[in-house]
XYZ file of C-alpha atoms in Angstrom:
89
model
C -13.688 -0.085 60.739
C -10.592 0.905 62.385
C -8.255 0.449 65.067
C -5.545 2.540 66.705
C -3.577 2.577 69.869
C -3.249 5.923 71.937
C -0.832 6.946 74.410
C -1.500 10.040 76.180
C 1.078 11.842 78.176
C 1.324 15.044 80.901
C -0.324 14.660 84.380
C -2.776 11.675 83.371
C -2.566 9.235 86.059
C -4.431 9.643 88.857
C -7.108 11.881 87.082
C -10.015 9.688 86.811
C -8.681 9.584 82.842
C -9.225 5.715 82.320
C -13.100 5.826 83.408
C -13.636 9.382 81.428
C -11.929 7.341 78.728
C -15.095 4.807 78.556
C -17.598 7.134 78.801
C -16.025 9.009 75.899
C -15.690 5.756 73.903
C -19.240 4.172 74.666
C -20.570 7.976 73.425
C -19.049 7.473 70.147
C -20.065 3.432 69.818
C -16.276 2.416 69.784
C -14.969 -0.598 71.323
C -11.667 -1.373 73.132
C -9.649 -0.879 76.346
C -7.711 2.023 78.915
C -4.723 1.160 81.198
C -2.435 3.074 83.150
C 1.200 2.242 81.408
C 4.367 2.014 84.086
C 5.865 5.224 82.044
C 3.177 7.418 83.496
C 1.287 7.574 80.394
C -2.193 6.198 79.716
C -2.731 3.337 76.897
C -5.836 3.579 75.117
C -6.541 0.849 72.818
C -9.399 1.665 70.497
C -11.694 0.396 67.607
C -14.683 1.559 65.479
C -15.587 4.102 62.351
C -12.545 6.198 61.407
C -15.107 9.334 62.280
C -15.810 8.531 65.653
C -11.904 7.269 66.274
C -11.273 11.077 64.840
C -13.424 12.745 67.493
C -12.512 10.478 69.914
C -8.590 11.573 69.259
C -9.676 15.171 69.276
C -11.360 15.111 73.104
C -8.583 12.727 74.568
C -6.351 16.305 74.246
C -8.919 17.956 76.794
C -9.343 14.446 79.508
C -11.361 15.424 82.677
C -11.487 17.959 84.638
C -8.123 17.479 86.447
C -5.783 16.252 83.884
C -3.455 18.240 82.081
C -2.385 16.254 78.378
C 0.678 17.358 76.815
C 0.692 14.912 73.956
C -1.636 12.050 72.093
C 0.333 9.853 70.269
C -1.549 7.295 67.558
C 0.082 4.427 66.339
C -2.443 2.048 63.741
C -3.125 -1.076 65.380
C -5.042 -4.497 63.845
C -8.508 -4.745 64.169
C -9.318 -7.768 67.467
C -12.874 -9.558 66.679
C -12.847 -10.489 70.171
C -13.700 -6.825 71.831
C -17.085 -5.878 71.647
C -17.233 -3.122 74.215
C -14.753 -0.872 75.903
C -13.160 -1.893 79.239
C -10.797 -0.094 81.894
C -8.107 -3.195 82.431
């Protein structure tokens, strides 16, 4: 297992992006959290099998319907025992 953070930038906020965010995690059994960030952005905090963190990267540059991303940006993070499922804080 795995665990990165993700900051995604453009028009992000606003979007329904945080709840898409979820759905897309739960689909790929990861585990984590989604906030909206004060610099516009949207924090992503995620953990699980480097695949599914992969794939997971890869649809966070489409979002929903309304949002436009201009860039994903994945820092490693550590691995926290105490998430077990993925929440919008």
């Amino acid at each position: 297992m795995i665990a990165i953070h993700i900051s995604v930038y453009g028009e992000v906020q606003s979007t329904g992006f945080r709840s898409w965010a979820k759905e897309q995690a739960q689909k790929f059994s990861l585990s984590g959290w989604t906030r909206k960030a004060s610099d516009g952005s949207i924090e992503i905090f995620v953990q699980g099998e480097e695949k599914k963190i992969n794939d997971f990267i890869s649809v966070c540059w489409d979002g929903p319907n309304m949002a436009f991303t201009d860039e994903v940006l994945v820092k490693d993070a550590k691995l926290e025992d105490s998430i077990s499922s993925f929440e919008i804080l």
